[in-house]
PDB file of C-alpha atoms and ligand atoms in Angstrom:
ATOM      1  CA  MET A   1      -7.656 175.013 -62.094  1.00  0.00           C
ATOM      2  CA  ARG A   2      -5.775 178.106 -60.989  1.00  0.00           C
ATOM      3  CA  PRO A   3      -7.052 181.513 -62.162  1.00  0.00           C
ATOM      4  CA  SER A   4      -5.571 183.152 -65.245  1.00  0.00           C
ATOM      5  CA  PRO A   5      -2.497 185.303 -64.513  1.00  0.00           C
ATOM      6  CA  ILE A   6      -3.773 187.736 -67.167  1.00  0.00           C
ATOM      7  CA  THR A   7      -5.559 190.823 -65.828  1.00  0.00           C
ATOM      8  CA  ALA A   8      -7.773 193.189 -67.802  1.00  0.00           C
ATOM      9  CA  THR A   9      -7.559 196.953 -67.266  1.00  0.00           C
ATOM     10  CA  VAL A  10     -11.135 197.235 -68.549  1.00  0.00           C
ATOM     11  CA  ASP A  11     -14.321 196.226 -66.724  1.00  0.00           C
ATOM     12  CA  PHE A  12     -16.319 194.014 -69.074  1.00  0.00           C
ATOM     13  CA  GLU A  13     -19.503 194.594 -67.046  1.00  0.00           C
ATOM     14  CA  ARG A  14     -19.426 198.397 -67.223  1.00  0.00           C
ATOM     15  CA  ASP A  15     -21.517 200.411 -69.662  1.00  0.00           C
ATOM     16  CA  GLY A  16     -19.687 202.835 -71.935  1.00  0.00           C
ATOM     17  CA  LEU A  17     -16.540 202.849 -74.050  1.00  0.00           C
ATOM     18  CA  GLN A  18     -13.254 201.565 -72.610  1.00  0.00           C
ATOM     19  CA  HIS A  19      -9.867 201.160 -74.279  1.00  0.00           C
ATOM     20  CA  GLY A  20      -7.386 199.153 -72.256  1.00  0.00           C
ATOM     21  CA  PHE A  21      -5.207 196.089 -72.126  1.00  0.00           C
ATOM     22  CA  LEU A  22      -5.091 192.426 -71.280  1.00  0.00           C
ATOM     23  CA  ARG A  23      -1.866 192.280 -69.257  1.00  0.00           C
ATOM     24  CA  VAL A  24       0.081 189.075 -69.677  1.00  0.00           C
ATOM     25  CA  PRO A  25       2.871 188.791 -67.080  1.00  0.00           C
ATOM     26  CA  HIS A  26       6.184 188.279 -68.861  1.00  0.00           C
ATOM     27  CA  SER A  27       9.336 188.395 -66.788  1.00  0.00           C
ATOM     28  CA  ARG A  28      12.356 188.695 -69.040  1.00  0.00           C
ATOM     29  CA  ASP A  29      15.883 190.126 -69.368  1.00  0.00           C
ATOM     30  CA  ASP A  30      14.791 193.642 -70.351  1.00  0.00           C
ATOM     31  CA  SER A  31      11.842 193.831 -67.926  1.00  0.00           C
ATOM     32  CA  ALA A  32      12.067 191.807 -64.734  1.00  0.00           C
ATOM     33  CA  TRP A  33       8.488 192.376 -63.589  1.00  0.00           C
ATOM     34  CA  GLY A  34       7.269 193.131 -67.098  1.00  0.00           C
ATOM     35  CA  SER A  35       4.070 192.327 -68.928  1.00  0.00           C
ATOM     36  CA  ILE A  36       2.725 192.212 -72.465  1.00  0.00           C
ATOM     37  CA  PRO A  37      -0.133 194.701 -72.962  1.00  0.00           C
ATOM     38  CA  ILE A  38      -2.621 193.250 -75.470  1.00  0.00           C
ATOM     39  CA  PRO A  39      -4.931 196.079 -76.627  1.00  0.00           C
ATOM     40  CA  VAL A  40      -8.629 195.531 -75.955  1.00  0.00           C
ATOM     41  CA  THR A  41     -11.735 197.664 -76.431  1.00  0.00           C
ATOM     42  CA  VAL A  42     -15.094 197.093 -74.752  1.00  0.00           C
ATOM     43  CA  VAL A  43     -18.205 198.963 -75.849  1.00  0.00           C
ATOM     44  CA  ARG A  44     -21.252 198.178 -73.783  1.00  0.00           C
ATOM     45  CA  ASN A  45     -24.770 199.510 -73.631  1.00  0.00           C
ATOM     46  CA  GLY A  46     -27.135 197.428 -71.522  1.00  0.00           C
ATOM     47  CA  ASP A  47     -27.868 193.725 -71.472  1.00  0.00           C
ATOM     48  CA  GLY A  48     -28.064 192.744 -75.143  1.00  0.00           C
ATOM     49  CA  PRO A  49     -25.924 190.111 -76.857  1.00  0.00           C
ATOM     50  CA  THR A  50     -22.112 190.071 -76.721  1.00  0.00           C
ATOM     51  CA  ALA A  51     -19.887 189.890 -79.794  1.00  0.00           C
ATOM     52  CA  LEU A  52     -16.215 188.959 -79.417  1.00  0.00           C
ATOM     53  CA  LEU A  53     -14.225 190.194 -82.438  1.00  0.00           C
ATOM     54  CA  THR A  54     -10.627 189.104 -82.955  1.00  0.00           C
ATOM     55  CA  GLY A  55      -7.763 189.567 -85.410  1.00  0.00           C
ATOM     56  CA  GLY A  56      -4.102 188.651 -85.224  1.00  0.00           C
ATOM     57  CA  ASN A  57      -4.700 185.107 -83.978  1.00  0.00           C
ATOM     58  CA  HIS A  58      -1.889 184.544 -86.459  1.00  0.00           C
ATOM     59  CA  GLY A  59       0.412 187.549 -86.379  1.00  0.00           C
ATOM     60  CA  ASP A  60       1.063 187.921 -90.122  1.00  0.00           C
ATOM     61  CA  GLU A  61      -2.579 188.315 -91.206  1.00  0.00           C
ATOM     62  CA  TYR A  62      -3.714 191.917 -91.500  1.00  0.00           C
ATOM     63  CA  GLU A  63      -7.357 192.359 -92.506  1.00  0.00           C
ATOM     64  CA  GLY A  64      -8.537 191.602 -88.966  1.00  0.00           C
ATOM     65  CA  PRO A  65      -6.193 193.999 -87.148  1.00  0.00           C
ATOM     66  CA  ILE A  66      -6.868 196.798 -89.663  1.00  0.00           C
ATOM     67  CA  ALA A  67     -10.656 196.433 -89.558  1.00  0.00           C
ATOM     68  CA  LEU A  68     -10.735 196.032 -85.763  1.00  0.00           C
ATOM     69  CA  PHE A  69      -8.285 198.778 -84.728  1.00  0.00           C
ATOM     70  CA  ASP A  70     -10.405 200.970 -87.013  1.00  0.00           C
ATOM     71  CA  LEU A  71     -13.718 199.774 -85.536  1.00  0.00           C
ATOM     72  CA  ALA A  72     -12.397 200.479 -82.029  1.00  0.00           C
ATOM     73  CA  THR A  73     -11.937 204.143 -82.977  1.00  0.00           C
ATOM     74  CA  ARG A  74     -15.462 204.425 -84.401  1.00  0.00           C
ATOM     75  CA  LEU A  75     -17.831 202.417 -82.217  1.00  0.00           C
ATOM     76  CA  ARG A  76     -19.845 204.453 -79.701  1.00  0.00           C
ATOM     77  CA  PRO A  77     -21.911 203.048 -76.798  1.00  0.00           C
ATOM     78  CA  GLU A  78     -25.052 204.752 -78.101  1.00  0.00           C
ATOM     79  CA  ASP A  79     -24.692 202.764 -81.369  1.00  0.00           C
ATOM     80  CA  VAL A  80     -24.593 199.441 -79.525  1.00  0.00           C
ATOM     81  CA  ASN A  81     -27.267 197.201 -78.044  1.00  0.00           C
ATOM     82  CA  GLY A  82     -25.362 194.843 -75.746  1.00  0.00           C
ATOM     83  CA  ARG A  83     -21.602 194.526 -75.806  1.00  0.00           C
ATOM     84  CA  VAL A  84     -18.750 194.398 -78.310  1.00  0.00           C
ATOM     85  CA  ILE A  85     -15.331 193.153 -77.183  1.00  0.00           C
ATOM     86  CA  ILE A  86     -12.548 193.892 -79.685  1.00  0.00           C
ATOM     87  CA  VAL A  87      -9.071 192.321 -79.581  1.00  0.00           C
ATOM     88  CA  PRO A  88      -7.366 193.336 -82.863  1.00  0.00           C
ATOM     89  CA  GLY A  89      -4.088 191.512 -82.114  1.00  0.00           C
ATOM     90  CA  MET A  90      -4.919 188.308 -80.281  1.00  0.00           C
ATOM     91  CA  ASN A  91      -1.427 186.745 -80.348  1.00  0.00           C
ATOM     92  CA  TYR A  92       0.060 190.180 -79.752  1.00  0.00           C
ATOM     93  CA  PRO A  93       3.753 189.164 -79.585  1.00  0.00           C
ATOM     94  CA  ALA A  94       3.354 187.383 -82.947  1.00  0.00           C
ATOM     95  CA  PHE A  95       1.466 190.367 -84.398  1.00  0.00           C
ATOM     96  CA  ARG A  96       4.157 192.841 -83.311  1.00  0.00           C
ATOM     97  CA  ALA A  97       6.840 190.607 -84.812  1.00  0.00           C
ATOM     98  CA  GLY A  98       4.916 190.201 -88.100  1.00  0.00           C
ATOM     99  CA  ARG A  99       5.043 186.441 -87.631  1.00  0.00           C
ATOM    100  CA  ARG A 100       2.485 183.658 -87.637  1.00  0.00           C
ATOM    101  CA  THR A 101       3.762 182.349 -84.325  1.00  0.00           C
ATOM    102  CA  SER A 102       5.044 183.993 -81.163  1.00  0.00           C
ATOM    103  CA  PRO A 103       8.714 185.033 -81.109  1.00  0.00           C
ATOM    104  CA  ILE A 104       8.681 184.324 -77.337  1.00  0.00           C
ATOM    105  CA  ASP A 105       7.762 180.648 -77.295  1.00  0.00           C
ATOM    106  CA  ALA A 106       7.134 179.769 -80.988  1.00  0.00           C
ATOM    107  CA  GLY A 107       3.488 179.294 -79.957  1.00  0.00           C
ATOM    108  CA  ASN A 108       0.834 179.017 -82.660  1.00  0.00           C
ATOM    109  CA  LEU A 109      -2.162 180.426 -80.761  1.00  0.00           C
ATOM    110  CA  ASN A 110      -4.622 178.617 -83.012  1.00  0.00           C
ATOM    111  CA  ARG A 111      -3.109 175.224 -82.179  1.00  0.00           C
ATOM    112  CA  VAL A 112      -2.830 175.459 -78.366  1.00  0.00           C
ATOM    113  CA  PHE A 113      -6.443 175.752 -77.163  1.00  0.00           C
ATOM    114  CA  PRO A 114      -7.650 175.295 -74.452  1.00  0.00           C
ATOM    115  CA  GLY A 115      -4.271 176.620 -73.251  1.00  0.00           C
ATOM    116  CA  ARG A 116      -2.927 176.611 -69.707  1.00  0.00           C
ATOM    117  CA  PRO A 117      -2.832 179.292 -66.984  1.00  0.00           C
ATOM    118  CA  ASP A 118       0.636 178.047 -65.970  1.00  0.00           C
ATOM    119  CA  GLY A 119       1.910 177.427 -69.500  1.00  0.00           C
ATOM    120  CA  THR A 120       3.846 179.467 -72.048  1.00  0.00           C
ATOM    121  CA  VAL A 121       2.823 183.039 -72.918  1.00  0.00           C
ATOM    122  CA  THR A 122       0.841 181.729 -75.892  1.00  0.00           C
ATOM    123  CA  GLU A 123      -0.866 179.069 -73.753  1.00  0.00           C
ATOM    124  CA  LYS A 124      -1.769 181.722 -71.169  1.00  0.00           C
ATOM    125  CA  ILE A 125      -3.431 183.848 -73.865  1.00  0.00           C
ATOM    126  CA  ALA A 126      -5.394 180.825 -75.099  1.00  0.00           C
ATOM    127  CA  ASP A 127      -6.483 179.983 -71.549  1.00  0.00           C
ATOM    128  CA  TYR A 128      -7.725 183.548 -71.011  1.00  0.00           C
ATOM    129  CA  PHE A 129      -9.867 183.379 -74.134  1.00  0.00           C
ATOM    130  CA  GLN A 130     -11.049 179.878 -73.210  1.00  0.00           C
ATOM    131  CA  ARG A 131     -12.110 180.626 -69.631  1.00  0.00           C
ATOM    132  CA  VAL A 132     -12.754 184.388 -69.514  1.00  0.00           C
ATOM    133  CA  LEU A 133     -13.632 185.907 -72.900  1.00  0.00           C
ATOM    134  CA  LEU A 134     -15.381 183.098 -74.809  1.00  0.00           C
ATOM    135  CA  PRO A 135     -17.878 182.397 -71.995  1.00  0.00           C
ATOM    136  CA  MET A 136     -19.020 186.056 -72.189  1.00  0.00           C
ATOM    137  CA  ALA A 137     -19.742 185.858 -75.926  1.00  0.00           C
ATOM    138  CA  ASP A 138     -22.836 184.934 -77.914  1.00  0.00           C
ATOM    139  CA  LEU A 139     -21.201 185.591 -81.274  1.00  0.00           C
ATOM    140  CA  VAL A 140     -17.501 185.182 -82.096  1.00  0.00           C
ATOM    141  CA  VAL A 141     -15.852 186.437 -85.292  1.00  0.00           C
ATOM    142  CA  ASP A 142     -12.165 185.542 -85.803  1.00  0.00           C
ATOM    143  CA  ILE A 143     -10.671 187.214 -88.869  1.00  0.00           C
ATOM    144  CA  HIS A 144      -7.891 185.287 -90.600  1.00  0.00           C
ATOM    145  CA  SER A 145      -6.188 185.407 -93.941  1.00  0.00           C
ATOM    146  CA  GLY A 146      -3.413 183.299 -95.416  1.00  0.00           C
ATOM    147  CA  GLY A 147      -0.414 184.973 -93.798  1.00  0.00           C
ATOM    148  CA  LYS A 148       2.972 184.987 -95.478  1.00  0.00           C
ATOM    149  CA  THR A 149       2.769 181.473 -96.908  1.00  0.00           C
ATOM    150  CA  LEU A 150      -0.806 181.120 -98.195  1.00  0.00           C
ATOM    151  CA  ASP A 151      -3.273 183.153-100.248  1.00  0.00           C
ATOM    152  CA  PHE A 152      -7.032 182.594-100.524  1.00  0.00           C
ATOM    153  CA  VAL A 153     -10.088 183.795-102.379  1.00  0.00           C
ATOM    154  CA  PRO A 154     -11.869 185.966 -99.802  1.00  0.00           C
ATOM    155  CA  PHE A 155     -14.251 183.797 -97.802  1.00  0.00           C
ATOM    156  CA  ALA A 156     -16.086 183.622 -94.493  1.00  0.00           C
ATOM    157  CA  ALA A 157     -16.292 180.109 -93.085  1.00  0.00           C
ATOM    158  CA  VAL A 158     -18.082 177.777 -90.707  1.00  0.00           C
ATOM    159  CA  HIS A 159     -17.487 174.137 -89.829  1.00  0.00           C
ATOM    160  CA  VAL A 160     -19.849 171.193 -89.990  1.00  0.00           C
ATOM    161  CA  LEU A 161     -21.210 170.879 -86.421  1.00  0.00           C
ATOM    162  CA  ASP A 162     -23.077 168.098 -84.641  1.00  0.00           C
ATOM    163  CA  ASP A 163     -25.783 170.485 -83.412  1.00  0.00           C
ATOM    164  CA  ALA A 164     -27.992 171.378 -86.379  1.00  0.00           C
ATOM    165  CA  ALA A 165     -29.461 174.497 -84.737  1.00  0.00           C
ATOM    166  CA  GLN A 166     -26.006 175.825 -83.851  1.00  0.00           C
ATOM    167  CA  GLN A 167     -24.804 175.043 -87.375  1.00  0.00           C
ATOM    168  CA  ALA A 168     -27.753 176.942 -88.881  1.00  0.00           C
ATOM    169  CA  ALA A 169     -26.995 179.956 -86.666  1.00  0.00           C
ATOM    170  CA  CYS A 170     -23.346 179.878 -87.755  1.00  0.00           C
ATOM    171  CA  VAL A 171     -24.323 179.628 -91.442  1.00  0.00           C
ATOM    172  CA  ALA A 172     -26.732 182.563 -91.041  1.00  0.00           C
ATOM    173  CA  ALA A 173     -23.954 184.669 -89.481  1.00  0.00           C
ATOM    174  CA  MET A 174     -21.520 183.625 -92.222  1.00  0.00           C
ATOM    175  CA  GLU A 175     -24.031 184.650 -94.897  1.00  0.00           C
ATOM    176  CA  ALA A 176     -24.644 187.932 -93.090  1.00  0.00           C
ATOM    177  CA  PHE A 177     -20.874 188.605 -93.132  1.00  0.00           C
ATOM    178  CA  GLY A 178     -21.262 188.596 -96.894  1.00  0.00           C
ATOM    179  CA  ALA A 179     -17.758 187.816 -98.136  1.00  0.00           C
ATOM    180  CA  PRO A 180     -17.535 187.072-101.869  1.00  0.00           C
ATOM    181  CA  TYR A 181     -17.289 183.370-100.935  1.00  0.00           C
ATOM    182  CA  SER A 182     -18.840 181.452 -98.013  1.00  0.00           C
ATOM    183  CA  MET A 183     -17.123 178.178 -97.169  1.00  0.00           C
ATOM    184  CA  LEU A 184     -18.115 175.028 -95.337  1.00  0.00           C
ATOM    185  CA  LEU A 185     -14.591 174.455 -94.097  1.00  0.00           C
ATOM    186  CA  LEU A 186     -12.625 171.272 -93.604  1.00  0.00           C
ATOM    187  CA  GLU A 187      -9.571 171.742 -91.357  1.00  0.00           C
ATOM    188  CA  PRO A 188      -6.214 170.227 -92.291  1.00  0.00           C
ATOM    189  CA  ASP A 189      -5.364 170.096 -88.574  1.00  0.00           C
ATOM    190  CA  ALA A 190      -8.235 170.498 -86.124  1.00  0.00           C
ATOM    191  CA  SER A 191      -6.267 170.124 -82.894  1.00  0.00           C
ATOM    192  CA  GLY A 192      -6.136 173.095 -80.559  1.00  0.00           C
ATOM    193  CA  LEU A 193      -8.249 175.471 -82.670  1.00  0.00           C
ATOM    194  CA  TYR A 194      -9.896 178.552 -81.159  1.00  0.00           C
ATOM    195  CA  ASP A 195     -12.772 177.721 -83.507  1.00  0.00           C
ATOM    196  CA  PHE A 196     -13.504 174.434 -81.776  1.00  0.00           C
ATOM    197  CA  ALA A 197     -13.129 175.973 -78.335  1.00  0.00           C
ATOM    198  CA  ALA A 198     -15.899 178.435 -79.235  1.00  0.00           C
ATOM    199  CA  GLU A 199     -18.033 175.909 -81.094  1.00  0.00           C
ATOM    200  CA  SER A 200     -17.899 173.373 -78.272  1.00  0.00           C
ATOM    201  CA  MET A 201     -19.303 176.058 -75.928  1.00  0.00           C
ATOM    202  CA  GLY A 202     -22.262 176.408 -78.304  1.00  0.00           C
ATOM    203  CA  LYS A 203     -21.233 179.837 -79.584  1.00  0.00           C
ATOM    204  CA  VAL A 204     -22.101 181.217 -82.998  1.00  0.00           C
ATOM    205  CA  PHE A 205     -18.642 181.222 -84.587  1.00  0.00           C
ATOM    206  CA  VAL A 206     -17.530 182.619 -87.939  1.00  0.00           C
ATOM    207  CA  SER A 207     -13.951 182.690 -89.184  1.00  0.00           C
ATOM    208  CA  THR A 208     -12.552 184.031 -92.438  1.00  0.00           C
ATOM    209  CA  GLU A 209      -9.708 183.724 -94.895  1.00  0.00           C
ATOM    210  CA  LEU A 210      -9.713 187.072 -96.669  1.00  0.00           C
ATOM    211  CA  GLY A 211      -6.526 186.994 -98.729  1.00  0.00           C
ATOM    212  CA  GLY A 212      -2.945 186.448 -97.690  1.00  0.00           C
ATOM    213  CA  GLY A 213       0.693 186.814 -98.622  1.00  0.00           C
ATOM    214  CA  GLY A 214       1.493 188.654 -95.396  1.00  0.00           C
ATOM    215  CA  THR A 215      -0.271 191.854 -96.416  1.00  0.00           C
ATOM    216  CA  ALA A 216      -3.741 193.283 -97.055  1.00  0.00           C
ATOM    217  CA  THR A 217      -5.385 194.963-100.038  1.00  0.00           C
ATOM    218  CA  ALA A 218      -7.955 197.757-100.254  1.00  0.00           C
ATOM    219  CA  ARG A 219     -10.467 195.155-101.406  1.00  0.00           C
ATOM    220  CA  SER A 220      -9.738 192.614 -98.646  1.00  0.00           C
ATOM    221  CA  VAL A 221      -9.885 195.280 -95.912  1.00  0.00           C
ATOM    222  CA  ALA A 222     -13.210 196.550 -97.284  1.00  0.00           C
ATOM    223  CA  ILE A 223     -14.588 192.985 -97.112  1.00  0.00           C
ATOM    224  CA  ALA A 224     -13.470 192.656 -93.486  1.00  0.00           C
ATOM    225  CA  ARG A 225     -14.838 196.040 -92.447  1.00  0.00           C
ATOM    226  CA  ARG A 226     -18.211 195.528 -94.128  1.00  0.00           C
ATOM    227  CA  GLY A 227     -18.436 191.915 -92.927  1.00  0.00           C
ATOM    228  CA  VAL A 228     -17.914 192.814 -89.276  1.00  0.00           C
ATOM    229  CA  ARG A 229     -20.537 195.547 -89.454  1.00  0.00           C
ATOM    230  CA  ASN A 230     -22.968 193.194 -91.216  1.00  0.00           C
ATOM    231  CA  VAL A 231     -22.547 190.506 -88.556  1.00  0.00           C
ATOM    232  CA  LEU A 232     -23.109 193.029 -85.737  1.00  0.00           C
ATOM    233  CA  VAL A 233     -26.309 194.185 -87.459  1.00  0.00           C
ATOM    234  CA  HIS A 234     -27.330 190.543 -87.958  1.00  0.00           C
ATOM    235  CA  ALA A 235     -26.835 189.891 -84.216  1.00  0.00           C
ATOM    236  CA  GLY A 236     -28.995 192.882 -83.299  1.00  0.00           C
ATOM    237  CA  ILE A 237     -26.028 194.697 -81.715  1.00  0.00           C
ATOM    238  CA  LEU A 238     -25.918 197.505 -84.294  1.00  0.00           C
ATOM    239  CA  ALA A 239     -28.978 199.149 -85.802  1.00  0.00           C
ATOM    240  CA  GLY A 240     -29.362 199.474 -89.551  1.00  0.00           C
ATOM    241  CA  THR A 241     -29.390 197.142 -92.491  1.00  0.00           C
ATOM    242  CA  ALA A 242     -26.778 194.543 -93.373  1.00  0.00           C
ATOM    243  CA  GLU A 243     -25.296 194.856 -96.864  1.00  0.00           C
ATOM    244  CA  PRO A 244     -24.011 191.365 -97.537  1.00  0.00           C
ATOM    245  CA  GLY A 245     -23.795 191.490-101.347  1.00  0.00           C
ATOM    246  CA  SER A 246     -23.738 188.273-103.326  1.00  0.00           C
ATOM    247  CA  THR A 247     -21.722 185.299-102.124  1.00  0.00           C
ATOM    248  CA  THR A 248     -20.728 182.008-103.720  1.00  0.00           C
ATOM    249  CA  ARG A 249     -21.108 178.982-101.445  1.00  0.00           C
ATOM    250  CA  LEU A 250     -18.141 176.611-101.427  1.00  0.00           C
ATOM    251  CA  GLU A 251     -17.646 173.182 -99.881  1.00  0.00           C
ATOM    252  CA  MET A 252     -14.649 170.961 -99.245  1.00  0.00           C
ATOM    253  CA  PRO A 253     -16.065 167.465 -99.604  1.00  0.00           C
ATOM    254  CA  SER A 254     -12.918 165.599 -98.491  1.00  0.00           C
ATOM    255  CA  SER A 255      -9.252 165.937 -97.594  1.00  0.00           C
ATOM    256  CA  GLU A 256      -8.578 165.475-101.337  1.00  0.00           C
ATOM    257  CA  CYS A 257      -9.217 169.226-101.559  1.00  0.00           C
ATOM    258  CA  PHE A 258      -5.739 169.876-100.147  1.00  0.00           C
ATOM    259  CA  VAL A 259      -2.955 169.412-102.691  1.00  0.00           C
ATOM    260  CA  VAL A 260       0.256 168.718-100.760  1.00  0.00           C
ATOM    261  CA  CYS A 261       3.619 169.290-102.391  1.00  0.00           C
ATOM    262  CA  GLU A 262       6.019 166.329-102.565  1.00  0.00           C
ATOM    263  CA  HIS A 263       8.928 168.190-104.150  1.00  0.00           C
ATOM    264  CA  GLU A 264      11.022 171.200-103.362  1.00  0.00           C
ATOM    265  CA  GLY A 265      11.665 173.928-105.840  1.00  0.00           C
ATOM    266  CA  LEU A 266      10.100 176.768-107.731  1.00  0.00           C
ATOM    267  CA  VAL A 267       6.307 177.010-108.076  1.00  0.00           C
ATOM    268  CA  GLU A 268       4.784 177.797-111.445  1.00  0.00           C
ATOM    269  CA  PRO A 269       1.050 178.447-110.977  1.00  0.00           C
ATOM    270  CA  CYS A 270      -1.050 177.125-113.857  1.00  0.00           C
ATOM    271  CA  VAL A 271      -4.313 178.582-112.491  1.00  0.00           C
ATOM    272  CA  ASP A 272      -5.012 181.703-110.449  1.00  0.00           C
ATOM    273  CA  LEU A 273      -7.231 182.056-107.372  1.00  0.00           C
ATOM    274  CA  GLY A 274     -10.945 181.937-108.120  1.00  0.00           C
ATOM    275  CA  GLU A 275     -10.512 180.275-111.523  1.00  0.00           C
ATOM    276  CA  PRO A 276     -12.421 177.070-112.272  1.00  0.00           C
ATOM    277  CA  VAL A 277     -10.437 173.825-112.411  1.00  0.00           C
ATOM    278  CA  ARG A 278     -11.310 170.407-113.822  1.00  0.00           C
ATOM    279  CA  ALA A 279     -10.224 167.154-112.168  1.00  0.00           C
ATOM    280  CA  GLY A 280      -6.918 166.085-113.699  1.00  0.00           C
ATOM    281  CA  ALA A 281      -6.034 169.494-115.160  1.00  0.00           C
ATOM    282  CA  PRO A 282      -2.664 170.967-114.143  1.00  0.00           C
ATOM    283  CA  ILE A 283      -2.877 173.504-111.322  1.00  0.00           C
ATOM    284  CA  ALA A 284       0.832 173.997-110.605  1.00  0.00           C
ATOM    285  CA  ARG A 285       4.238 172.805-111.716  1.00  0.00           C
ATOM    286  CA  VAL A 286       7.270 172.592-109.428  1.00  0.00           C
ATOM    287  CA  HIS A 287      10.607 173.130-111.098  1.00  0.00           C
ATOM    288  CA  GLY A 288      13.741 171.708-109.506  1.00  0.00           C
ATOM    289  CA  VAL A 289      16.377 174.359-108.932  1.00  0.00           C
ATOM    290  CA  THR A 290      19.576 172.368-108.442  1.00  0.00           C
ATOM    291  CA  ARG A 291      20.247 171.629-112.129  1.00  0.00           C
ATOM    292  CA  THR A 292      18.888 172.356-115.566  1.00  0.00           C
ATOM    293  CA  GLY A 293      17.364 169.747-117.812  1.00  0.00           C
ATOM    294  CA  ASP A 294      14.921 168.086-115.385  1.00  0.00           C
ATOM    295  CA  ALA A 295      11.221 168.107-116.220  1.00  0.00           C
ATOM    296  CA  PRO A 296       9.056 169.864-113.612  1.00  0.00           C
ATOM    297  CA  ALA A 297       6.725 167.905-111.334  1.00  0.00           C
ATOM    298  CA  GLU A 298       3.147 168.479-112.367  1.00  0.00           C
ATOM    299  CA  TYR A 299       0.332 168.798-109.801  1.00  0.00           C
ATOM    300  CA  ARG A 300      -3.211 168.258-111.009  1.00  0.00           C
ATOM    301  CA  ALA A 301      -6.597 169.253-109.648  1.00  0.00           C
ATOM    302  CA  PRO A 302      -7.987 166.421-107.498  1.00  0.00           C
ATOM    303  CA  LEU A 303     -11.599 167.276-108.361  1.00  0.00           C
ATOM    304  CA  ASP A 304     -13.750 169.756-110.272  1.00  0.00           C
ATOM    305  CA  GLY A 305     -14.033 173.089-108.479  1.00  0.00           C
ATOM    306  CA  VAL A 306     -12.326 176.450-108.107  1.00  0.00           C
ATOM    307  CA  LEU A 307      -8.845 177.265-106.892  1.00  0.00           C
ATOM    308  CA  ALA A 308      -9.680 178.604-103.404  1.00  0.00           C
ATOM    309  CA  GLY A 309      -6.208 178.692-101.874  1.00  0.00           C
ATOM    310  CA  ARG A 310      -2.582 178.494-102.918  1.00  0.00           C
ATOM    311  CA  HIS A 311       0.956 178.443-101.620  1.00  0.00           C
ATOM    312  CA  PHE A 312       2.140 182.046-101.739  1.00  0.00           C
ATOM    313  CA  PRO A 313       5.968 182.210-101.802  1.00  0.00           C
ATOM    314  CA  GLY A 314       7.767 181.474-105.046  1.00  0.00           C
ATOM    315  CA  LEU A 315       9.733 178.613-103.478  1.00  0.00           C
ATOM    316  CA  VAL A 316       8.054 175.512-102.054  1.00  0.00           C
ATOM    317  CA  GLN A 317       9.137 172.644 -99.800  1.00  0.00           C
ATOM    318  CA  ALA A 318       7.965 169.053 -99.660  1.00  0.00           C
ATOM    319  CA  GLY A 319       5.002 168.899 -97.271  1.00  0.00           C
ATOM    320  CA  ASP A 320       3.731 172.419 -97.982  1.00  0.00           C
ATOM    321  CA  CYS A 321       0.097 172.955 -98.894  1.00  0.00           C
ATOM    322  CA  LEU A 322       0.408 173.784-102.587  1.00  0.00           C
ATOM    323  CA  ALA A 323      -3.254 174.381-103.408  1.00  0.00           C
ATOM    324  CA  VAL A 324      -6.781 174.140-102.054  1.00  0.00           C
ATOM    325  CA  VAL A 325      -9.601 173.236-104.426  1.00  0.00           C
ATOM    326  CA  ALA A 326     -13.162 173.895-103.237  1.00  0.00           C
ATOM    327  CA  VAL A 327     -16.452 173.015-104.865  1.00  0.00           C
ATOM    328  CA  PRO A 328     -19.152 175.616-105.596  1.00  0.00           C
ATOM    329  CA  VAL A 329     -22.603 174.525-104.439  1.00  0.00           C
ATOM    330  CA  ARG A 330     -26.050 175.410-105.880  1.00  0.00           C
TER     331      ARG A 330
HETATM  332 CA1   CA B   1      -4.658 182.033 -90.158  1.00  0.00          CA
END
């Protein structure tokens, strides 16, 4: 396969602190030989483990970019054993536009892995992570939240993996992150995920959903900031003691956990995030908006658990994920 057209202005093998860019060539009307400069920071001190920390995989999720732009201003080589690579805005065009997907090619970065070196801008970014950055990493943390259309209880997450030792290492890193909830995650659509690209290379991979609604809160940013530090301590990259705090383990035993809307209209939540639900109890009602006098459609909890995720905007369409119910374990 041809080499990536993306060039880094930093040297990943050099000791010290470097702030630079991943330059994605992008020839366009307002810049004929132009490029997209994706900010990157590398902090390296010797031959210890490498952590790859990312935010902005989806451009409308803010805990990752806030925590990671901030970390890039604070981290010093003398604090680090090994290497930390920080990309706060992974799908940078999407991040700058405040959108989930790229305004250039409508690319959803987390659905196009492994990407292509000769593909769209979004596919080129995926390919660079697939073939250049991921192979350097021992530990990968990708910070998500719900974006403009979803909201979640704050959780760190891992997937069920075939390799038990790798799974145990991922669970240990997730617990070290120390979000209020720790989720064994089922994906509604597993194709093209960055997660699976990393996991299939045997990496220790932790993702998160730390809130949503297209913004961040003081609480959700604090969880991201503390979680990243905790995971770096856990990996032996930072000295000190992790402060994980208490976490509630959650599982998603089947695709029943996703409640999919079959109506369009106005959402009336019957339960708020983090509240317990019983199978069969109402979790949301959808009111039609084209006439008065029609009874709302009622959506019920598919199983006993807690409301872990919800549709965020006030209006909903058929096919939207209306709610996610997860099951506390232990
Ligand atoms: Ca996301």
